[in-house]
């Protein structure tokens, strides 16, 4: 069956106390909207419609970035969840199949749960996702009659007896497109909030003799983010789950609670991650690599046998081949390091390529930026870059070449050549004491 996703993302999120629309706040490096879209992606949707309101332009940019085929529709005034879904009516006018409504601020619905909703659609016209709430708070209550869902009553409109029900509405809905918009057309706003409640479609469907049911999920899946505290909690939950998944996959985490992952972090089996490592978005670490304590990685790829850190920083475009060593206080950006090469201490390598089995001495810097433009440094195989070499890009060092310690390399170095580029040393016998005495005398004069 064809599926269209409708993601509700218009709410103001007042309690976030933010200039930014709520659904663009990030969990594990990705906006909540992306998490919702990723969840929905298991249904291989043919169409995705994002209903935006507050900060719609920013939401539209992010939605297009995540899925260029998605539609973003504007809900100018937030008149309720039925009104929100109704904004997708035009965008889906030519779509035949099922609509699944998701909240963009509810990032943890499991793939398997969505699948169960779709399965339940085989036998029911309308399927709602419910959950058994430990503390039902202000959620809508699901009034079941056996398998049949008869009505959803919003907390504000519920009687004491209805409030005693603990089976609650998550907000997710699955229904045939034409039928859903027919039902929504019949929703009014005569209720405690004067809003168009999507939940009213249940009672309307039942009155029309349609069959409605609720599928149940874990309460944890329906965690919605309404405040920064919720966001922090959602982040913690994400991290816990992601760490557990890595452990299951055979990754060693020396102290799992101190390792922070992104939504897309990929780490291979038997990789070893030490304490206090942070993975920004876009990192792949292959099987058998070792990331040592206090390292920060983003947008990079680390091959098997490579050792990174402690205290290393890999920035976007860092590509480490097999058995590369990147040590303490080394920063790599937009640079490829070939197999077996080493940069072990206090180094910056940016906009560069380094061949195989090359040794980069302590304190080496690729001077890649002239204040306006970025320039590349090309270093060959089996090169020895002496400590404290400044490579003033654009510049290249050929295979098997060496640079002397303290060199400032401004011209290309041919393969096999030794480049010495530093001032000649001049030793003045006995001058140390003379200089010291002179300085001390000067200090004494300044004091008096
Ligand atoms: C809604 C449900 C309630 C359910 C709860 C689960 C209704 C009437 N009530 O209540 O039964 O238990 O979610 O969290 O549906 N939104 C828009 N436009 C609007 C209104 C809302 O896009 O005009 C979006 C919000 O951004 C949010 C979602 O819809 O993502 C839910 O809206 P919210 O106001 O939080 O609904 P609740 O009152 O919590
Ligand atoms: Ca809510």
Coordinates of C-alpha atoms and ligand atoms in Angstrom, one line a residue:
X1 CA 0.0 0.0 0.0
X2 CA 1.2 3.5 -0.7
X3 CA 1.9 5.7 2.3
X4 CA 2.0 9.4 2.8
X5 CA 3.4 10.9 6.0
X6 CA 2.0 14.0 7.5
X7 CA 4.3 15.5 10.1
X8 CA 2.8 18.0 12.5
X9 CA 5.4 20.7 13.2
X10 CA 3.4 24.0 13.5
X11 CA 3.2 24.3 17.2
X12 CA 5.0 27.2 18.8
X13 CA 6.7 25.3 21.5
X14 CA 6.3 28.2 23.9
X15 CA 7.9 26.3 26.8
X16 CA 11.2 25.9 24.8
X17 CA 11.6 29.6 25.3
X18 CA 13.5 29.8 22.0
X19 CA 13.8 31.9 18.9
X20 CA 14.1 28.6 16.9
X21 CA 11.0 26.5 16.0
X22 CA 10.7 23.6 18.4
X23 CA 11.1 20.8 15.8
X24 CA 14.5 22.2 14.8
X25 CA 16.0 21.7 18.2
X26 CA 18.5 18.8 18.0
X27 CA 18.7 15.4 19.5
X28 CA 22.1 13.6 18.9
X29 CA 23.0 16.2 16.3
X30 CA 19.9 16.0 14.2
X31 CA 16.7 18.2 14.4
X32 CA 13.7 16.5 15.9
X33 CA 12.0 16.8 12.6
X34 CA 14.8 14.6 11.1
X35 CA 14.2 12.0 13.7
X36 CA 10.5 11.9 12.9
X37 CA 11.2 11.8 9.2
X38 CA 13.7 8.9 9.8
X39 CA 11.1 7.0 11.8
X40 CA 8.5 7.5 9.1
X41 CA 11.0 6.4 6.4
X42 CA 10.6 2.7 7.4
X43 CA 7.2 2.9 5.8
X44 CA 8.9 3.9 2.5
X45 CA 6.5 6.8 2.1
X46 CA 5.7 7.9 -1.4
X47 CA 4.9 11.4 -0.1
X48 CA 5.9 13.4 3.0
X49 CA 4.1 16.6 4.0
X50 CA 5.4 18.7 6.8
X51 CA 2.8 21.1 8.4
X52 CA 4.8 24.1 9.5
X53 CA 3.7 27.3 11.3
X54 CA 6.1 29.0 13.7
X55 CA 9.4 29.5 11.9
X56 CA 8.0 27.9 8.8
X57 CA 10.8 29.2 6.5
X58 CA 13.5 27.6 8.7
X59 CA 11.5 24.4 8.9
X60 CA 11.0 24.3 5.2
X61 CA 14.8 24.7 4.6
X62 CA 15.6 21.8 6.9
X63 CA 12.8 19.6 5.5
X64 CA 14.1 20.2 1.9
X65 CA 17.6 19.4 3.1
X66 CA 16.4 16.1 4.6
X67 CA 14.2 15.1 1.7
X68 CA 14.0 17.3 -1.4
X69 CA 10.7 15.6 -2.4
X70 CA 8.9 16.6 0.8
X71 CA 6.2 19.2 0.7
X72 CA 6.0 21.9 3.4
X73 CA 2.6 23.4 3.9
X74 CA 1.8 26.4 6.1
X75 CA -0.6 26.4 9.0
X76 CA -0.9 30.1 9.7
X77 CA -2.9 29.9 12.8
X78 CA -2.7 26.9 15.1
X79 CA -6.3 26.1 15.4
X80 CA -5.8 22.5 16.5
X81 CA -4.5 19.1 15.3
X82 CA -7.4 18.4 12.9
X83 CA -6.9 21.9 11.4
X84 CA -3.2 21.1 11.1
X85 CA -3.7 17.9 9.2
X86 CA -6.3 19.6 7.0
X87 CA -3.5 21.8 5.7
X88 CA -2.1 18.8 3.9
X89 CA -5.4 18.2 2.0
X90 CA -4.3 20.1 -1.1
X91 CA -0.8 18.6 -1.2
X92 CA -2.3 15.1 -1.1
X93 CA -5.3 15.6 -3.3
X94 CA -3.9 13.3 -6.0
X95 CA -2.5 10.7 -3.6
X96 CA -4.2 7.3 -3.2
X97 CA -3.2 5.3 -0.2
X98 CA -2.8 5.7 3.5
X99 CA -1.9 8.7 5.5
X100 CA 0.1 8.3 8.6
X101 CA 0.1 11.3 10.9
X102 CA 3.1 11.8 13.1
X103 CA 4.2 14.5 15.5
X104 CA 7.5 16.0 14.7
X105 CA 8.2 16.6 18.3
X106 CA 7.9 12.9 19.3
X107 CA 11.2 11.4 18.2
X108 CA 11.2 7.9 19.6
X109 CA 8.3 6.0 18.0
X110 CA 9.8 2.6 16.9
X111 CA 9.8 1.3 13.4
X112 CA 8.0 -1.8 14.5
X113 CA 5.2 0.2 16.1
X114 CA 4.5 2.0 12.8
X115 CA 4.5 -1.3 11.1
X116 CA 1.9 -2.6 13.5
X117 CA -0.3 0.4 12.8
X118 CA -0.2 -0.4 9.1
X119 CA -0.9 -4.0 9.8
X120 CA -4.0 -3.1 11.9
X121 CA -5.2 -1.1 8.9
X122 CA -5.9 -4.4 7.1
X123 CA -8.8 -4.9 9.5
X124 CA -9.8 -1.4 10.6
X125 CA -10.6 1.8 8.7
X126 CA -8.9 4.0 11.3
X127 CA -6.0 3.2 13.6
X128 CA -4.8 5.3 16.5
X129 CA -1.6 4.7 18.5
X130 CA -2.2 4.5 22.2
X131 CA -0.1 3.7 25.3
X132 CA -0.7 2.7 28.8
X133 CA 0.4 5.7 30.9
X134 CA 2.0 5.4 34.3
X135 CA 0.8 8.9 35.0
X136 CA -1.8 9.9 32.3
X137 CA -1.5 13.6 33.0
X138 CA -3.3 15.7 30.4
X139 CA -3.3 13.2 27.6
X140 CA -6.4 12.4 25.6
X141 CA -8.1 9.2 27.0
X142 CA -9.0 6.3 24.7
X143 CA -12.4 4.9 25.3
X144 CA -12.3 1.3 24.2
X145 CA -15.1 -1.3 23.8
X146 CA -13.1 -4.5 23.4
X147 CA -11.0 -4.0 20.3
X148 CA -13.1 -1.1 19.1
X149 CA -12.0 2.4 19.9
X150 CA -15.3 4.4 20.4
X151 CA -14.1 7.9 21.3
X152 CA -11.1 9.9 22.4
X153 CA -11.8 12.4 25.1
X154 CA -9.4 15.3 25.7
X155 CA -8.4 15.8 29.3
X156 CA -10.0 19.3 29.4
X157 CA -13.3 17.9 28.3
X158 CA -13.2 14.7 30.3
X159 CA -15.3 13.8 33.3
X160 CA -13.7 12.5 36.5
X161 CA -14.6 8.9 35.5
X162 CA -13.0 9.4 32.0
X163 CA -9.9 10.9 33.6
X164 CA -9.5 7.7 35.5
X165 CA -8.7 5.9 32.2
X166 CA -5.0 5.3 31.8
X167 CA -5.0 4.1 28.1
X168 CA -3.9 7.4 26.3
X169 CA -3.7 8.9 22.9
X170 CA -0.1 9.3 21.4
X171 CA -1.5 11.4 18.5
X172 CA -0.4 9.0 15.7
X173 CA -3.1 8.2 13.2
X174 CA -3.3 5.9 10.2
X175 CA -6.2 6.0 7.7
X176 CA -7.0 6.0 4.0
X177 CA -6.3 9.5 2.6
X178 CA -9.8 10.2 1.2
X179 CA -11.5 8.9 4.3
X180 CA -9.3 10.8 6.6
X181 CA -10.0 14.2 4.9
X182 CA -13.7 13.4 4.8
X183 CA -13.7 12.7 8.6
X184 CA -11.7 15.9 9.2
X185 CA -14.2 18.0 7.3
X186 CA -16.8 17.0 9.8
X187 CA -14.7 18.1 12.9
X188 CA -16.0 21.2 14.7
X189 CA -14.4 23.2 17.5
X190 CA -17.1 23.2 20.1
X191 CA -15.0 22.1 23.0
X192 CA -13.1 23.4 26.1
X193 CA -10.2 24.7 23.9
X194 CA -12.3 25.9 20.9
X195 CA -9.8 23.9 18.8
X196 CA -10.3 21.5 15.9
X197 CA -9.4 18.2 17.5
X198 CA -8.0 15.5 15.3
X199 CA -9.2 13.1 18.0
X200 CA -12.8 13.9 17.1
X201 CA -12.5 11.8 14.0
X202 CA -12.9 8.7 16.0
X203 CA -16.4 9.4 17.2
X204 CA -17.3 10.7 13.7
X205 CA -16.0 7.5 12.1
X206 CA -17.9 5.3 14.6
X207 CA -21.1 7.2 13.9
X208 CA -20.6 6.4 10.3
X209 CA -20.3 2.7 11.1
X210 CA -16.6 2.6 10.4
X211 CA -14.3 0.3 12.4
X212 CA -11.7 2.0 14.6
X213 CA -9.0 0.5 16.8
X214 CA -6.0 1.5 18.9
X215 CA -2.6 -0.2 18.7
X216 CA -0.6 0.0 21.9
X217 CA 3.1 1.0 22.2
X218 CA 5.5 1.6 25.1
X219 CA 5.0 4.9 26.8
X220 CA 8.7 5.7 26.3
X221 CA 8.1 5.8 22.5
X222 CA 5.6 8.6 22.9
X223 CA 7.8 11.0 24.8
X224 CA 7.1 14.4 23.4
X225 CA 9.5 17.3 23.8
X226 CA 7.9 20.5 25.1
X227 CA 10.7 22.1 27.1
X228 CA 14.5 22.2 27.3
X229 CA 14.3 19.8 30.2
X230 CA 12.4 17.4 27.9
X231 CA 15.0 17.9 25.2
X232 CA 17.8 17.1 27.6
X233 CA 15.9 14.0 28.7
X234 CA 15.3 12.9 25.1
X235 CA 19.0 13.4 24.5
X236 CA 19.9 11.2 27.5
X237 CA 17.4 8.5 26.3
X238 CA 18.9 8.6 22.8
X239 CA 22.4 8.2 24.1
X240 CA 21.5 5.4 26.4
X241 CA 19.8 3.5 23.6
X242 CA 22.6 4.2 21.0
X243 CA 25.3 3.0 23.5
X244 CA 23.5 -0.2 24.2
X245 CA 23.1 -0.8 20.5
X246 CA 26.9 -0.4 20.0
X247 CA 27.7 -2.8 22.9
X248 CA 25.3 -5.3 21.3
X249 CA 27.1 -4.9 18.0
X250 CA 30.4 -5.8 19.6
X251 CA 32.0 -2.4 20.1
X252 CA 34.0 -1.9 23.3
X253 CA 33.0 1.2 25.2
X254 CA 35.3 1.5 28.2
X255 CA 32.8 3.8 30.0
X256 CA 29.6 3.9 28.0
X257 CA 28.0 6.7 29.9
X258 CA 30.9 9.1 28.9
X259 CA 30.7 8.4 25.2
X260 CA 28.4 10.7 23.2
X261 CA 27.0 9.6 19.8
X262 CA 25.2 11.2 16.9
X263 CA 22.1 10.0 15.2
X264 CA 24.3 8.6 12.4
X265 CA 27.4 7.4 14.1
X266 CA 28.6 4.1 12.7
X267 CA 31.2 2.0 14.6
X268 CA 32.4 -1.4 13.6
X269 CA 32.7 -4.6 15.6
X270 CA 35.7 -4.8 17.9
X271 CA 36.5 -1.1 17.6
X272 CA 37.5 0.2 21.0
X273 CA 36.3 3.6 22.3
X274 CA 37.9 4.9 25.5
X275 CA 36.4 7.3 28.0
X276 CA 35.0 10.7 27.2
X277 CA 34.8 10.6 23.4
X278 CA 32.4 12.8 21.5
X279 CA 31.1 11.8 18.1
X280 CA 29.5 14.6 16.1
X281 CA 27.5 13.9 13.0
X282 CA 28.9 11.9 10.0
X283 CA 31.5 9.7 11.7
X284 CA 32.4 6.1 10.6
X285 CA 34.8 4.1 12.6
X286 CA 35.8 0.8 11.1
X287 CA 36.2 -2.5 12.8
X288 CA 39.4 -2.7 14.9
X289 CA 40.1 1.0 15.2
X290 CA 40.8 2.5 18.6
X291 CA 39.6 5.9 19.7
X292 CA 41.4 7.0 22.8
X293 CA 40.2 9.1 25.6
X294 CA 39.0 12.7 25.3
X295 CA 38.9 12.8 21.5
X296 CA 36.3 14.7 19.4
X297 CA 35.3 13.5 16.0
X298 CA 32.9 14.8 13.3
X299 CA 32.4 14.2 9.6
X300 CA 35.3 11.8 9.4
X301 CA 36.3 8.2 8.6
X302 CA 38.6 6.1 10.6
X303 CA 39.9 2.8 9.2
X304 CA 40.8 -0.4 10.9
X305 CA 43.9 -0.5 12.9
X306 CA 44.0 3.3 13.2
X307 CA 44.6 4.8 16.6
X308 CA 43.2 8.3 17.4
X309 CA 44.0 10.3 20.5
X310 CA 44.1 10.7 23.4
X311 CA 43.0 14.3 23.0
X312 CA 42.7 14.3 19.2
X313 CA 40.3 16.3 17.0
X314 CA 39.1 15.0 13.7
X315 CA 37.0 17.5 11.8
X316 CA 34.9 17.1 8.6
X317 CA 36.7 15.5 5.7
X318 CA 39.3 13.8 7.9
X319 CA 40.0 10.4 6.2
X320 CA 42.3 8.0 8.1
X321 CA 43.5 4.9 6.2
X322 CA 44.5 1.6 7.9
X323 CA 46.9 1.8 10.8
X324 CA 47.2 5.6 10.8
X325 CA 48.1 7.1 14.2
X326 CA 46.9 10.5 15.2
X327 CA 48.0 11.4 18.7
X328 CA 47.5 14.0 21.3
X329 CA 46.6 17.6 20.4
X330 CA 46.5 16.8 16.7
X331 CA 43.8 18.4 14.6
X332 CA 42.9 17.0 11.1
X333 CA 40.5 18.7 8.8
X334 CA 39.6 17.9 5.2
X335 CA 42.7 15.8 4.8
X336 CA 43.5 12.2 3.8
X337 CA 46.2 10.3 5.7
X338 CA 47.5 7.2 3.9
X339 CA 48.1 3.8 5.3
X340 CA 50.5 3.7 8.2
X341 CA 51.2 7.4 8.4
X342 CA 51.6 9.0 11.8
X343 CA 51.0 12.5 13.2
X344 CA 51.5 11.8 16.9
X345 CA 51.9 15.2 18.6
X346 CA 50.7 18.8 18.5
X347 CA 49.9 19.2 14.8
X348 CA 47.4 20.8 12.5
X349 CA 46.8 19.1 9.1
X350 CA 44.1 20.9 7.0
X351 CA 43.2 20.8 3.3
X352 CA 46.0 18.2 2.7
X353 CA 46.7 14.8 1.5
X354 CA 49.4 12.7 3.1
X355 CA 50.7 9.5 1.5
X356 CA 51.6 6.2 3.0
X357 CA 54.0 5.6 5.8
X358 CA 54.8 9.2 6.2
X359 CA 55.8 10.6 9.6
X360 CA 54.6 14.1 10.6
X361 CA 56.8 15.5 13.3
X362 CA 55.6 17.2 16.4
X363 CA 54.4 20.7 16.0
X364 CA 53.9 20.6 12.2
X365 CA 51.3 23.0 10.7
X366 CA 49.9 23.1 7.3
X367 CA 49.4 26.9 6.9
X368 CA 46.4 26.5 4.7
X369 CA 44.7 29.9 5.1
X370 CA 46.0 33.2 3.9
X371 CA 43.2 35.2 5.4
X372 CA 41.0 34.9 2.3
X373 CA 41.7 31.6 0.5
X374 CA 42.3 28.1 1.6
X375 CA 45.2 26.3 -0.1
X376 CA 46.2 22.6 -0.3
X377 CA 49.3 20.8 0.9
X378 CA 50.3 17.6 -0.8
X379 CA 52.7 15.2 1.0
X380 CA 53.8 12.0 -0.6
X381 CA 54.6 8.5 0.6
X382 CA 57.5 7.7 3.0
X383 CA 58.1 11.4 3.8
X384 CA 59.7 12.6 7.0
X385 CA 58.4 16.0 8.0
X386 CA 60.7 17.3 10.7
X387 CA 59.3 18.7 14.0
X388 CA 57.9 22.2 13.9
X389 CA 57.7 22.4 10.1
X390 CA 55.5 25.1 8.7
X391 CA 54.1 24.0 5.3
X392 CA 53.0 27.2 3.6
X393 CA 50.3 26.1 1.2
X394 CA 49.9 25.7 -1.7
X395 CA 52.9 23.4 -1.5
X396 CA 54.0 19.9 -2.1
X397 CA 56.5 17.5 -0.6
X398 CA 57.5 14.6 -2.9
X399 CA 57.8 10.9 -2.0
X400 CA 60.7 10.0 0.2
X401 CA 61.6 13.6 0.9
X402 CA 62.5 15.1 4.3
X403 CA 62.1 18.5 5.8
X404 CA 64.5 19.7 8.5
X405 CA 63.2 20.5 12.0
X406 CA 61.9 24.1 12.2
X407 CA 61.6 24.4 8.4
X408 CA 59.3 27.0 6.8
X409 CA 58.5 25.4 3.5
X410 CA 57.3 27.8 0.9
X411 CA 58.4 26.0 -2.2
X412 CA 57.7 22.5 -3.5
X413 CA 60.1 19.8 -2.3
X414 CA 61.2 17.3 -4.9
X415 CA 61.0 13.5 -4.2
X416 CA 63.9 12.4 -2.2
X417 CA 65.1 15.9 -1.4
X418 CA 66.0 17.3 2.0
X419 CA 64.6 20.7 2.6
X420 CA 66.3 23.0 5.1
X421 CA 64.6 26.3 5.5
X422 CA 65.7 28.0 8.7
X423 CA 68.2 30.7 9.8
X424 CA 71.7 29.6 10.5
X425 CA 72.6 29.3 14.1
X426 CA 75.2 31.6 15.5
X427 CA 76.8 30.8 19.0
X428 CA 78.4 33.7 20.8
X429 CA 80.9 32.5 23.4
X430 CA 80.3 34.0 26.9
X431 CA 77.5 36.3 25.7
X432 CA 74.8 34.7 27.9
X433 CA 76.2 36.1 31.1
X434 CA 76.7 39.6 29.6
X435 CA 73.2 39.7 28.3
X436 CA 71.8 38.6 31.7
X437 CA 73.8 41.2 33.6
X438 CA 72.6 43.9 31.2
X439 CA 69.0 42.9 31.7
X440 CA 69.3 42.8 35.5
X441 CA 70.8 46.3 35.5
X442 CA 68.0 47.6 33.4
X443 CA 65.4 46.1 35.8
X444 CA 67.2 47.7 38.7
X445 CA 67.1 51.1 37.0
X446 CA 63.4 50.8 36.3
X447 CA 62.7 50.0 40.0
X448 CA 64.6 53.1 41.3
Ligands
LIG1 C1 -2.6 16.0 21.5 C2 -3.9 15.1 21.4 C3 -4.0 14.3 22.7 C4 -2.8 13.4 22.9 C5 -1.5 14.3 22.9 C6 -0.3 13.4 22.8 C7 -5.5 16.4 20.1 C8 -6.7 17.2 20.2 N1 -5.0 16.0 21.3 O1 -2.8 16.9 22.6 O2 -5.2 13.5 22.6 O3 -2.9 12.7 24.1 O4 -1.5 15.1 21.7 O5 0.9 14.2 23.0 O6 -5.1 16.0 19.0 N2 0.1 21.1 16.2 C9 0.1 21.7 15.0 N3 -0.9 22.6 14.8 C10 -1.9 22.9 15.7 C11 -1.9 22.2 16.9 C12 -0.9 21.3 17.1 O7 0.9 21.6 14.2 O8 -2.8 23.7 15.4 C13 1.1 20.1 16.4 C14 2.0 20.5 17.6 O9 3.2 21.1 17.1 C15 2.4 19.1 18.2 C16 1.2 18.2 17.9 O10 0.5 18.9 16.8 O11 3.5 18.5 17.5 C17 0.3 18.0 19.1 O12 -0.2 19.3 19.5 P1 -0.4 19.7 21.0 O13 -0.9 21.0 21.1 O14 0.9 19.4 21.8 O15 -1.5 18.6 21.4 P2 -1.9 18.2 22.9 O16 -2.8 19.2 23.4 O17 -0.7 17.8 23.6
LIG2 CA1 1.6 18.0 23.4

